[in-house]
Coordinates of C-alpha atoms in Angstrom, one line a residue:
Chain E
M511 CA 252.7 104.9 315.6
L512 CA 251.5 102.4 313.0
N513 CA 251.1 105.3 310.6
N514 CA 252.3 103.6 307.6
H515 CA 249.8 100.8 308.3
A516 CA 246.9 103.1 308.6
K517 CA 247.9 104.8 305.5
L518 CA 247.6 101.4 303.6
M519 CA 244.3 100.9 305.3
Q520 CA 243.1 104.2 303.8
F521 CA 244.2 102.9 300.5
F522 CA 242.2 99.7 300.8
S523 CA 239.3 101.5 302.2
I524 CA 239.1 103.6 298.9
A525 CA 240.1 100.7 296.5
Q526 CA 237.5 98.3 298.2
E527 CA 239.1 95.3 296.5
V528 CA 242.5 94.7 294.8
T529 CA 243.1 91.6 292.7
G530 CA 246.8 90.6 292.4
R531 CA 249.9 91.2 294.5
K532 CA 251.7 92.5 291.5
K533 CA 249.1 95.1 291.0
L534 CA 249.1 96.2 294.6
Q535 CA 252.7 96.7 294.4
K536 CA 252.6 98.8 291.4
M537 CA 249.6 100.8 292.5
I538 CA 251.3 102.0 295.8
Y539 CA 254.4 102.7 294.0
I540 CA 252.7 104.8 291.5
L541 CA 250.9 106.5 294.1
Q542 CA 254.1 107.2 295.8
K543 CA 255.2 108.9 292.6
C544 CA 252.2 110.8 292.7
N545 CA 253.6 112.3 296.0
I546 CA 250.9 110.4 298.0
P547 CA 253.0 110.0 301.2
F548 CA 253.6 106.1 301.4
E549 CA 256.7 105.3 303.0
E550 CA 257.5 101.8 301.8
K551 CA 260.9 101.4 300.4
Y552 CA 261.2 100.0 296.8
A553 CA 263.9 98.4 294.7
F554 CA 263.9 97.3 291.3
H555 CA 263.3 93.6 290.7
V556 CA 262.6 91.5 287.6
Y557 CA 259.1 92.6 287.4
G558 CA 259.7 96.2 288.1
P559 CA 259.6 98.3 291.4
Y560 CA 258.9 96.0 294.3
S561 CA 258.8 96.6 298.0
E562 CA 259.5 93.7 300.6
E563 CA 258.4 96.2 303.2
L564 CA 255.0 96.5 301.6
T565 CA 254.5 92.8 301.3
L566 CA 255.3 92.3 304.9
R567 CA 253.0 95.2 306.0
V568 CA 250.2 93.7 304.0
E569 CA 250.8 90.4 305.8
E570 CA 250.7 92.0 309.1
L571 CA 247.5 93.7 308.1
C572 CA 246.1 90.4 307.0
N573 CA 247.1 88.7 310.2
L574 CA 245.4 91.5 312.3
T575 CA 242.2 90.7 310.3
F576 CA 242.1 94.4 309.1
I577 CA 242.3 93.0 305.5
D578 CA 240.9 89.8 304.1
E579 CA 243.3 87.9 301.7
V580 CA 241.6 85.3 299.5
K581 CA 243.9 82.9 297.6
E582 CA 242.8 81.7 294.2
D583 CA 244.5 78.6 292.6
K584 CA 244.7 79.6 288.8
G585 CA 246.3 76.1 287.9
N586 CA 250.0 76.9 287.6
Y587 CA 250.0 79.8 290.0
F588 CA 247.9 81.5 292.9
Q589 CA 246.3 84.9 292.6
Y590 CA 245.4 86.9 295.7
H591 CA 242.5 89.1 296.4
Y592 CA 242.3 91.8 299.2
H593 CA 239.5 93.6 300.7
I594 CA 239.1 95.7 304.0
T595 CA 237.2 94.0 306.7
D596 CA 234.9 95.6 309.4
R597 CA 237.7 95.5 311.9
G598 CA 239.9 97.4 309.6
K599 CA 237.3 100.1 309.0
N600 CA 237.1 100.4 312.6
F601 CA 240.8 100.6 313.1
L602 CA 240.8 103.3 310.5
E603 CA 238.2 105.4 311.9
E604 CA 239.8 105.3 315.4
F605 CA 243.1 106.1 314.1
G606 CA 241.9 109.5 312.5
L607 CA 244.5 109.6 309.8
D608 CA 245.3 112.9 307.9
M609 CA 246.0 111.9 304.3
P610 CA 245.5 113.7 300.9
D611 CA 242.6 112.6 298.9
M612 CA 243.7 109.8 296.4
S613 CA 240.3 108.4 295.5
N614 CA 240.4 109.4 291.6
K615 CA 244.0 108.2 291.4
V616 CA 243.0 104.9 293.0
D617 CA 240.0 104.6 290.7
Q618 CA 242.4 105.3 287.6
L619 CA 244.8 102.7 288.6
K620 CA 242.3 100.1 289.4
S621 CA 240.9 100.2 286.0
K622 CA 244.1 99.3 284.6
S623 CA 245.8 95.7 284.1
A624 CA 248.8 94.5 286.1
R625 CA 250.9 94.4 283.0
F626 CA 250.1 98.0 282.2
L627 CA 250.8 99.3 285.6
E628 CA 254.1 97.3 285.6
L629 CA 255.1 99.3 282.6
V630 CA 254.0 102.7 284.1
A631 CA 255.8 101.9 287.4
T632 CA 259.1 100.9 285.4
M633 CA 259.0 104.2 283.4
L634 CA 258.3 106.3 286.6
Y635 CA 261.3 104.2 288.2
F636 CA 263.6 106.0 285.6
D637 CA 262.0 109.4 285.8
D638 CA 265.4 110.9 286.1
L639 CA 266.3 110.0 282.4
T640 CA 265.0 111.7 279.4
K641 CA 261.9 110.3 277.4
S642 CA 264.0 108.6 274.9
E643 CA 266.3 107.0 277.4
V644 CA 263.3 105.8 279.5
E645 CA 261.9 104.0 276.3
A646 CA 265.5 102.5 275.6
K647 CA 265.7 101.3 279.2
I648 CA 262.1 99.7 279.1
H649 CA 263.1 97.4 276.0
Q650 CA 266.5 96.7 277.6
V651 CA 265.0 95.7 281.4
K652 CA 261.8 94.0 280.0
P653 CA 262.7 92.5 276.7
K654 CA 260.4 89.5 277.7
Q655 CA 257.4 91.6 278.0
K656 CA 257.7 93.0 274.4
Y657 CA 255.8 96.2 275.1
S658 CA 254.6 97.7 271.9
E659 CA 255.1 101.3 270.9
A660 CA 251.4 101.9 271.4
E661 CA 251.6 100.6 275.0
I662 CA 254.4 102.8 275.8
A663 CA 252.5 105.8 274.3
A664 CA 249.5 104.9 276.4
S665 CA 251.6 104.8 279.5
W666 CA 253.1 108.2 278.9
A667 CA 249.6 109.5 278.3
F668 CA 248.5 107.8 281.6
I669 CA 251.4 109.3 283.5
G670 CA 250.5 112.6 282.4
D671 CA 246.9 111.9 283.5
V672 CA 247.3 110.3 286.9
T673 CA 250.0 112.8 288.1
Q674 CA 247.7 115.7 287.4
T675 CA 244.6 114.2 288.9
H676 CA 243.5 115.5 292.2
Chain C
M1354 CA 297.9 93.9 278.6
A1355 CA 294.7 95.7 279.0
Y1356 CA 294.0 96.8 282.7
K1357 CA 290.8 94.7 282.8
D1358 CA 292.9 91.5 282.0
E1359 CA 295.8 92.2 284.3
Q1360 CA 296.5 89.4 286.7
L1361 CA 298.7 89.8 289.9
H1362 CA 301.9 87.9 289.8
E1363 CA 300.8 85.8 292.7
E1364 CA 297.4 85.2 293.8
K1365 CA 296.6 87.0 297.0
V1366 CA 294.4 85.4 299.6
F1367 CA 292.4 86.9 302.7
K1368 CA 292.0 84.3 305.6
D1369 CA 288.3 84.1 306.2
P1370 CA 286.6 82.3 309.1
V1371 CA 283.6 81.5 306.6
H1372 CA 285.0 80.6 303.5
R1373 CA 288.5 79.7 304.6
Y1374 CA 290.3 81.7 301.9
I1375 CA 289.3 84.5 299.6
H1376 CA 291.2 84.4 296.5
V1377 CA 292.2 87.6 294.5
K1378 CA 294.0 87.3 291.1
D1379 CA 292.6 90.3 289.2
R1380 CA 294.3 93.4 289.4
V1381 CA 291.0 95.5 289.3
I1382 CA 289.7 93.5 292.3
W1383 CA 292.9 94.1 294.2
D1384 CA 292.8 97.9 293.5
L1385 CA 289.1 98.2 294.3
I1386 CA 289.8 96.7 297.9
A1387 CA 292.5 99.0 298.5
A1388 CA 290.3 102.1 297.6
P1389 CA 289.2 104.4 300.6
E1390 CA 285.5 104.1 299.9
F1391 CA 285.8 100.3 300.3
Q1392 CA 288.2 100.6 303.3
R1393 CA 285.5 102.6 305.0
L1394 CA 283.2 99.5 305.0
R1395 CA 285.7 98.2 307.7
R1396 CA 284.1 100.9 310.0
I1397 CA 280.4 100.0 309.2
K1398 CA 279.1 96.7 311.1
Q1399 CA 277.3 94.2 309.2
L1400 CA 274.5 94.0 311.9
G1401 CA 274.3 97.5 313.4
T1402 CA 273.0 97.1 316.9
T1403 CA 273.1 93.3 317.1
N1404 CA 276.2 93.3 319.0
L1405 CA 274.3 94.5 322.0
T1406 CA 272.6 91.2 322.0
F1407 CA 275.1 88.7 320.4
H1408 CA 278.5 90.3 321.6
G1409 CA 280.4 88.5 318.9
A1410 CA 278.5 90.3 316.2
E1411 CA 281.2 92.9 315.5
H1412 CA 281.9 91.9 311.9
S1413 CA 281.9 94.5 309.3
R1414 CA 280.5 95.2 305.9
F1415 CA 284.0 94.9 304.5
S1416 CA 284.3 91.2 305.5
H1417 CA 280.9 90.4 304.0
S1418 CA 281.6 92.2 300.9
L1419 CA 284.7 90.1 300.4
G1420 CA 282.8 87.1 301.2
V1421 CA 280.1 87.9 298.4
Y1422 CA 282.9 88.3 296.0
E1423 CA 284.2 85.0 296.9
I1424 CA 280.9 83.2 296.5
V1425 CA 280.3 84.8 293.1
R1426 CA 284.0 83.9 292.0
R1427 CA 283.2 80.3 292.8
I1428 CA 279.7 80.4 291.0
I1429 CA 281.3 81.7 287.9
Y1430 CA 284.2 79.1 288.1
N1431 CA 281.5 76.5 288.0
F1432 CA 279.6 78.1 285.2
K1433 CA 282.5 78.5 282.8
G1434 CA 281.8 76.6 279.5
R1435 CA 278.0 76.3 280.3
R1436 CA 275.4 77.3 277.9
H1437 CA 273.6 80.6 278.8
W1438 CA 276.7 81.9 280.8
N1439 CA 278.7 84.4 279.2
D1440 CA 282.3 84.6 280.4
D1441 CA 282.7 88.1 279.2
E1442 CA 280.6 89.1 282.1
R1443 CA 283.0 87.6 284.7
L1444 CA 284.7 90.7 285.8
L1445 CA 281.4 92.7 285.8
S1446 CA 280.1 90.2 288.2
L1447 CA 283.0 90.1 290.4
C1448 CA 283.1 93.8 290.8
A1449 CA 279.4 94.2 291.4
A1450 CA 279.5 91.5 294.0
L1451 CA 282.4 93.1 295.7
L1452 CA 280.8 96.6 295.7
H1453 CA 277.1 95.9 296.2
D1454 CA 277.0 97.2 299.7
L1455 CA 279.4 100.2 299.1
G1456 CA 276.8 102.8 300.0
H1457 CA 275.7 101.4 303.4
G1458 CA 276.3 104.2 306.1
P1459 CA 276.6 103.4 309.9
F1460 CA 273.6 101.8 311.7
S1461 CA 272.0 102.1 308.1
H1462 CA 268.6 101.0 308.9
S1463 CA 267.8 103.7 311.6
F1464 CA 269.7 106.3 309.5
E1465 CA 267.7 105.6 306.4
K1466 CA 264.4 105.7 308.3
V1467 CA 265.1 109.0 310.0
F1468 CA 266.8 111.0 307.4
K1469 CA 264.9 109.4 304.5
L1470 CA 268.1 108.1 302.9
D1471 CA 268.6 105.2 300.5
H1472 CA 271.9 103.3 300.7
E1473 CA 271.4 102.0 297.2
Y1474 CA 271.3 105.6 296.0
Y1475 CA 274.7 106.1 297.6
T1476 CA 276.1 102.9 296.4
Q1477 CA 275.4 104.3 292.9
Q1478 CA 276.8 107.7 293.4
I1479 CA 280.1 106.3 294.8
I1480 CA 280.5 104.0 291.6
I1481 CA 279.5 106.7 289.2
G1482 CA 280.6 109.8 291.1
D1483 CA 284.2 111.4 291.7
T1484 CA 285.8 108.8 293.8
K1485 CA 288.7 106.3 293.7
V1486 CA 286.4 103.3 293.1
N1487 CA 285.1 105.2 290.0
E1488 CA 288.6 106.0 288.6
I1489 CA 289.6 102.2 289.0
L1490 CA 286.4 101.1 287.2
R1491 CA 286.9 103.6 284.4
R1492 CA 290.4 102.2 283.7
V1493 CA 288.5 99.1 282.6
A1494 CA 286.3 101.1 280.1
P1495 CA 284.5 104.3 280.2
G1496 CA 280.9 102.8 280.5
F1497 CA 282.1 100.1 283.0
P1498 CA 281.1 102.0 286.3
Q1499 CA 277.6 102.4 284.8
K1500 CA 277.4 98.7 284.1
V1501 CA 278.6 97.9 287.7
A1502 CA 276.0 100.4 289.0
D1503 CA 273.4 98.8 287.0
V1504 CA 273.9 95.4 288.0
I1505 CA 273.6 96.4 291.7
A1506 CA 270.5 98.3 291.1
K1507 CA 269.2 95.2 289.3
T1508 CA 268.5 97.0 286.1
Y1509 CA 271.2 95.6 284.1
E1510 CA 270.1 94.0 280.8
D1511 CA 271.7 90.5 281.6
K1512 CA 269.3 89.2 284.4
L1513 CA 271.5 86.1 284.9
V1514 CA 274.5 88.5 286.2
V1515 CA 272.0 90.4 288.5
S1516 CA 270.6 87.1 289.9
L1517 CA 274.2 86.3 291.1
I1518 CA 274.0 88.9 293.8
S1519 CA 270.3 89.5 294.0
S1520 CA 267.8 86.9 293.9
Q1521 CA 266.0 84.5 296.4
I1522 CA 269.1 82.3 296.6
D1523 CA 272.0 84.6 295.8
A1524 CA 275.8 85.3 297.0
D1525 CA 274.5 88.0 299.3
R1526 CA 272.2 86.0 301.3
M1527 CA 274.4 83.0 301.3
D1528 CA 277.3 85.0 302.6
Y1529 CA 275.4 86.9 305.3
L1530 CA 273.4 83.9 306.7
Q1531 CA 276.7 81.9 307.4
R1532 CA 278.8 85.0 308.4
D1533 CA 276.1 86.4 310.8
A1534 CA 275.6 82.8 312.3
Y1535 CA 279.4 82.5 312.7
F1536 CA 279.9 85.8 314.5
T1537 CA 276.8 85.6 316.7
G1538 CA 277.7 82.2 317.6
V1539 CA 274.1 80.7 317.1
S1540 CA 273.8 77.1 316.0
Y1541 CA 271.4 78.0 313.1
G1542 CA 272.3 79.6 309.9
H1543 CA 274.6 76.8 308.5
F1544 CA 273.7 75.0 305.4
D1545 CA 275.9 73.1 302.8
M1546 CA 276.8 75.9 300.5
E1547 CA 279.4 73.8 298.6
R1548 CA 276.5 71.5 297.6
I1549 CA 274.2 74.4 296.4
L1550 CA 277.1 75.8 294.3
R1551 CA 277.3 72.5 292.7
V1552 CA 273.9 72.3 291.7
M1553 CA 273.3 76.0 290.5
R1554 CA 272.7 76.2 286.9
P1555 CA 272.6 79.2 284.6
I1556 CA 269.3 79.0 282.5
E1557 CA 268.7 81.9 280.2
D1558 CA 268.0 85.1 282.7
Q1559 CA 268.2 83.3 285.9
V1560 CA 270.1 80.8 288.3
V1561 CA 268.3 77.7 288.9
I1562 CA 268.9 74.7 291.2
K1563 CA 269.1 71.0 289.8
S1564 CA 266.2 69.2 291.5
T1565 CA 268.7 66.8 293.0
G1566 CA 270.0 69.6 295.1
M1567 CA 266.6 70.4 296.6
H1568 CA 267.5 69.2 300.1
A1569 CA 270.5 71.5 300.3
V1570 CA 268.3 74.3 299.3
E1571 CA 265.6 73.3 302.0
D1572 CA 268.4 73.6 304.5
Y1573 CA 269.2 77.1 303.3
I1574 CA 265.5 78.2 303.6
M1575 CA 265.4 76.7 307.0
S1576 CA 268.5 78.5 308.1
R1577 CA 267.1 81.7 306.6
Y1578 CA 263.9 81.3 308.4
Q1579 CA 265.6 80.5 311.8
M1580 CA 268.0 83.4 311.5
Y1581 CA 265.3 85.8 311.0
W1582 CA 263.6 84.9 314.0
Q1583 CA 266.5 84.1 316.3
V1584 CA 268.9 86.9 315.4
Y1585 CA 267.4 89.6 312.8
F1586 CA 264.2 90.0 314.8
H1587 CA 265.6 89.6 318.2
P1588 CA 263.6 91.7 320.5
V1589 CA 266.7 93.1 322.3
T1590 CA 268.2 94.3 319.3
R1591 CA 265.0 96.0 318.2
S1592 CA 265.1 97.6 321.7
A1593 CA 268.5 99.0 320.8
E1594 CA 267.3 100.1 317.3
V1595 CA 264.4 101.9 318.7
I1596 CA 266.6 103.8 321.0
L1597 CA 269.0 104.5 318.2
T1598 CA 266.2 105.9 316.0
K1599 CA 264.8 108.2 318.9
I1600 CA 268.4 109.6 319.3
L1601 CA 268.5 110.7 315.7
D1602 CA 265.0 112.0 316.1
R1603 CA 265.9 114.1 319.1
A1604 CA 269.0 115.3 317.9
K1605 CA 267.1 116.5 314.6
H1606 CA 264.4 118.0 316.5
L1607 CA 267.0 119.9 318.9
F1608 CA 268.9 121.0 315.6
E1609 CA 265.7 122.5 314.1
A1610 CA 264.7 124.2 317.4
D1611 CA 265.6 128.0 317.8
D1612 CA 266.2 127.9 321.4
F1613 CA 268.8 125.1 321.9
T1614 CA 272.6 125.2 321.7
F1615 CA 274.5 121.9 321.6
K1616 CA 277.6 121.6 323.7
L1617 CA 278.9 119.5 320.8
E1618 CA 277.3 120.8 317.6
P1619 CA 276.1 118.0 315.3
T1620 CA 278.6 119.1 312.5
H1621 CA 278.6 115.8 310.8
F1622 CA 275.0 115.2 311.0
A1623 CA 273.9 119.0 310.0
S1624 CA 273.6 118.1 306.2
F1625 CA 271.6 114.8 306.9
F1626 CA 269.2 117.0 309.0
T1627 CA 268.7 119.3 306.2
R1628 CA 268.5 116.4 303.6
S1629 CA 271.5 118.0 301.7
A1630 CA 274.3 115.6 302.3
T1631 CA 276.9 115.5 299.6
L1632 CA 278.7 112.4 298.7
D1633 CA 281.9 113.6 300.6
E1634 CA 279.8 114.2 303.6
Y1635 CA 278.1 110.9 303.3
L1636 CA 281.5 109.0 303.0
K1637 CA 283.0 110.9 306.2
L1638 CA 280.2 109.6 308.6
D1639 CA 281.1 106.3 309.9
E1640 CA 280.3 104.4 313.2
A1641 CA 283.4 105.7 315.0
V1642 CA 282.0 109.2 314.4
V1643 CA 278.6 108.4 315.4
Y1644 CA 279.8 106.7 318.6
Y1645 CA 281.9 109.9 319.4
Y1646 CA 278.9 112.1 319.3
F1647 CA 276.8 109.7 321.3
Q1648 CA 279.4 109.5 323.9
Q1649 CA 279.6 113.4 324.0
W1650 CA 275.9 113.9 323.8
Q1651 CA 275.3 112.2 327.1
E1652 CA 276.6 115.5 328.6
E1653 CA 274.1 117.6 326.7
D1654 CA 271.6 119.7 328.8
D1655 CA 268.6 118.2 326.9
V1656 CA 267.5 115.4 329.5
I1657 CA 265.9 113.4 326.7
L1658 CA 269.0 113.2 324.3
S1659 CA 271.5 112.7 327.0
D1660 CA 269.2 109.9 328.6
L1661 CA 269.0 108.2 325.2
C1662 CA 272.6 108.4 324.6
E1663 CA 273.4 107.1 328.0
R1664 CA 271.0 104.2 327.6
F1665 CA 272.5 103.4 324.1
M1666 CA 276.2 103.6 325.3
N1667 CA 275.7 101.6 328.6
R1668 CA 273.0 99.2 327.1
R1669 CA 270.4 100.4 329.3
L1670 CA 267.5 99.2 326.9
F1671 CA 263.8 99.6 326.9
K1672 CA 261.7 96.7 328.0
Y1673 CA 258.6 95.5 326.0
I1674 CA 255.3 93.8 325.9
E1675 CA 253.8 91.8 322.9
F1676 CA 251.4 94.2 321.4
D1677 CA 248.1 93.5 319.3
P1678 CA 246.9 96.5 317.4
N1679 CA 243.7 95.1 316.8
K1680 CA 242.8 95.1 320.6
Q1681 CA 245.1 97.4 322.3
M1682 CA 245.1 100.6 320.4
G1683 CA 243.0 102.3 323.1
E1684 CA 245.3 101.2 325.8
V1685 CA 248.3 102.8 323.8
K1686 CA 246.2 106.1 323.7
A1687 CA 245.5 105.9 327.5
L1688 CA 249.3 105.3 328.2
Q1689 CA 250.4 108.2 326.0
Q1690 CA 248.2 110.5 328.2
L1691 CA 249.6 109.0 331.4
F1692 CA 253.2 109.3 330.1
R1693 CA 252.7 112.8 329.4
A1694 CA 251.2 113.4 332.9
A1695 CA 254.3 111.8 334.4
D1696 CA 256.5 114.2 332.2
I1697 CA 257.8 111.3 330.2
D1698 CA 257.5 112.3 326.5
P1699 CA 255.7 109.4 324.7
K1700 CA 257.0 110.3 321.4
Y1701 CA 260.4 109.0 322.6
Y1702 CA 259.6 106.7 325.3
L1703 CA 256.6 104.7 324.0
V1704 CA 257.2 103.1 320.7
I1705 CA 255.5 100.5 318.8
D1706 CA 257.8 98.2 316.8
S1707 CA 256.4 96.1 314.1
S1708 CA 258.2 93.3 312.1
S1709 CA 257.8 95.2 308.8
D1710 CA 259.9 97.8 310.2
L1711 CA 262.9 95.7 310.0
P1712 CA 264.9 95.2 306.7
Y1713 CA 264.8 91.5 306.3
D1714 CA 262.6 88.9 304.6
F1715 CA 262.0 85.3 304.4
Y1716 CA 261.2 83.1 301.4
R1717 CA 257.9 83.2 300.0
P1718 CA 257.0 82.0 296.6
G1719 CA 254.5 84.8 296.0
E1720 CA 252.4 85.2 293.1
E1721 CA 253.1 84.8 289.5
E1722 CA 255.3 87.7 288.4
E1723 CA 255.2 89.4 291.7
R1724 CA 259.0 88.5 292.5
L1725 CA 261.3 85.5 290.9
P1726 CA 261.0 82.6 293.1
I1727 CA 263.5 79.8 293.4
H1728 CA 263.2 77.5 290.5
L1729 CA 264.2 73.7 290.5
L1730 CA 265.3 72.2 287.2
M1731 CA 263.5 68.9 286.8
P1732 CA 265.0 66.0 285.0
N1733 CA 262.6 66.7 282.0
N1734 CA 264.1 70.3 282.0
E1735 CA 260.9 71.7 283.2
L1736 CA 261.2 74.5 285.9
R1737 CA 259.2 74.0 289.1
E1738 CA 258.9 76.6 292.0
L1739 CA 260.5 75.2 295.1
S1740 CA 257.5 75.2 297.3
R1741 CA 255.5 73.2 294.9
Q1742 CA 258.2 70.3 295.2
S1743 CA 259.2 70.7 298.8
D1744 CA 256.8 70.1 301.8
I1745 CA 259.2 71.6 304.1
V1746 CA 259.4 74.8 302.3
E1747 CA 255.7 74.9 301.6
A1748 CA 255.1 74.5 305.4
I1749 CA 257.4 77.4 306.1
S1750 CA 256.0 79.5 303.3
G1751 CA 252.4 79.3 304.4
K1752 CA 253.3 80.3 307.9
K1753 CA 253.0 84.1 308.0
R1754 CA 254.6 85.3 311.2
T1755 CA 254.3 88.9 312.0
D1756 CA 254.5 90.5 315.3
H1757 CA 254.4 94.0 316.9
K1758 CA 256.0 95.0 320.2
L1759 CA 255.5 98.0 322.6
Y1760 CA 258.7 99.3 324.1
F1761 CA 259.1 101.7 327.0
P1762 CA 261.7 102.4 329.8
M1763 CA 260.6 100.4 332.9
D1764 CA 263.4 101.9 335.1
K1765 CA 262.1 105.4 334.2
L1766 CA 258.5 104.5 335.0
E1767 CA 259.6 103.2 338.5
E1768 CA 261.0 106.6 339.2
I1769 CA 257.8 108.2 338.8
K1770 CA 257.0 110.0 342.2
D1771 CA 253.1 110.3 341.8
E1772 CA 252.3 106.6 343.2
D1773 CA 248.7 106.7 341.8
L1774 CA 250.0 107.6 338.3
K1775 CA 252.6 104.9 338.4
Q1776 CA 250.1 102.3 339.3
Q1777 CA 247.8 103.4 336.6
I1778 CA 250.6 102.9 334.0
K1779 CA 251.6 99.6 335.5
A1780 CA 248.2 98.4 335.7
I1781 CA 247.6 98.9 331.9
L1782 CA 251.1 97.5 331.0
Y1783 CA 250.8 94.4 333.4
D1784 CA 247.2 93.8 332.1
Q1785 CA 248.5 93.5 328.4
G1786 CA 250.8 90.6 329.2
E1787 CA 254.2 89.7 330.7
I1788 CA 256.6 92.6 330.5
Q1789 CA 259.6 91.3 328.9
D1790 CA 263.3 91.8 330.2
V1791 CA 265.9 92.7 327.7
E1792 CA 268.9 91.3 329.6

């Protein structure tokens, strides 16, 4: 009962603040790929793995005032900031969720840009392919992002690191 | 003549209540429709349990798939000769449109939740695996099945082709909104699709809408919004989904238990319970098979399984109250204890259902690069996101409606012999708000 909501609350309680919906989407996806048991269903969209279920669940958490959403007008687009509220903290405490520790992973993910996490998430999406096939796929599905060889190498290193971190 | 270019001697048409006629001239499309994997879609309802709410909603994924194909066919007809559109992608687009839902199983939403399945994975497997559909696609070109699979998975390099069947205003949504409205009999869900098709323009890697067509798109967005709340999120349908999910949970639990013997062994479900279903086993499971088991399982010795199946078959659904997790989690815990005391297992008979548990979305522009929004093509060739131009869309997009409901079997609670216990449960439920009927 509301287990999946509680898992997200646990994430927000560790992350404190997340800036950007795209970043949030990719963070949860990468955590899933690190075997953290988030159950939101993802599909591939123009900007990499995206979960409508996650979007709606975050909206629910905002409407319940468990999470505070701040909308910032950036001129030609909006950016959203999320942080857990006191009510949210109470809910989480009462819920008594049993979940693996993901603090180090969340810290690592938070320190990266949305663009970089998009690359990481996309590479993980194609994890059934070989390394060279993944790299070819990146250039094929994301030609506009023009990811450099250095960024792709950094992404491989990050994947190796984040999947090992406890 | 190459198979990919082969045309039927005479155009074939399917009479369709939504699009009037569905036209087929390509041999490849005709052969795909005849493939057993596509014919199977006749036995999968488009709206799962919605027919328990709207009795007309018996239409299948087969008719929806034909509808999506027809809309894409018309879009491509309009795109022909336009800059940015490559007509070499025509057959690929048509095949992907026709096959986009091929991997859906019976009551797929509940099945996917309980058995951790993904219909998109099975769509891919049917297209690239050892199937008749694959055999037909390979006759076009050896790499053609993979291309079709990539378009459906949205990982194909030409995003314009992808966006025909998967975007915020695509052939998939345009068909199901109209088809679902027609078969449920509701008065919402209608919009001027012909007008939208006329104002669609291919621009680089997306389909955009000429700004003069904005009002037709507003109508589409309104239809989508109304259908979500009036049909897709209908509380009675959600009640049926809750029971269906619990039947599968219970059958899985009994299958894994050492001390239970089914009168009718769940042969067709076994590989789903063990998460080892092969493609062949997946394709064998359709709604007719599922209904057969549910019919028979009413006779099982397990009272929970037989009761849930009887409820599902005879539409004896759970009632519900509106539920606020912010204020009422304590009451749920109390109810769980009282249910146990009354020998009613709360795992199966006390269920919170949230709007995010449902597989539908409504339009929201979102953040930059979160998801591709609907773009209007302005007279000066600039692209503007729809809600920035339309007050109506902006008003709807800003309204975030979410809800949670608590489902339970009122009739079972009435049967509790211990009057004090019964009154305690009812006191909590009635205190939370009006108990809603699901008739």
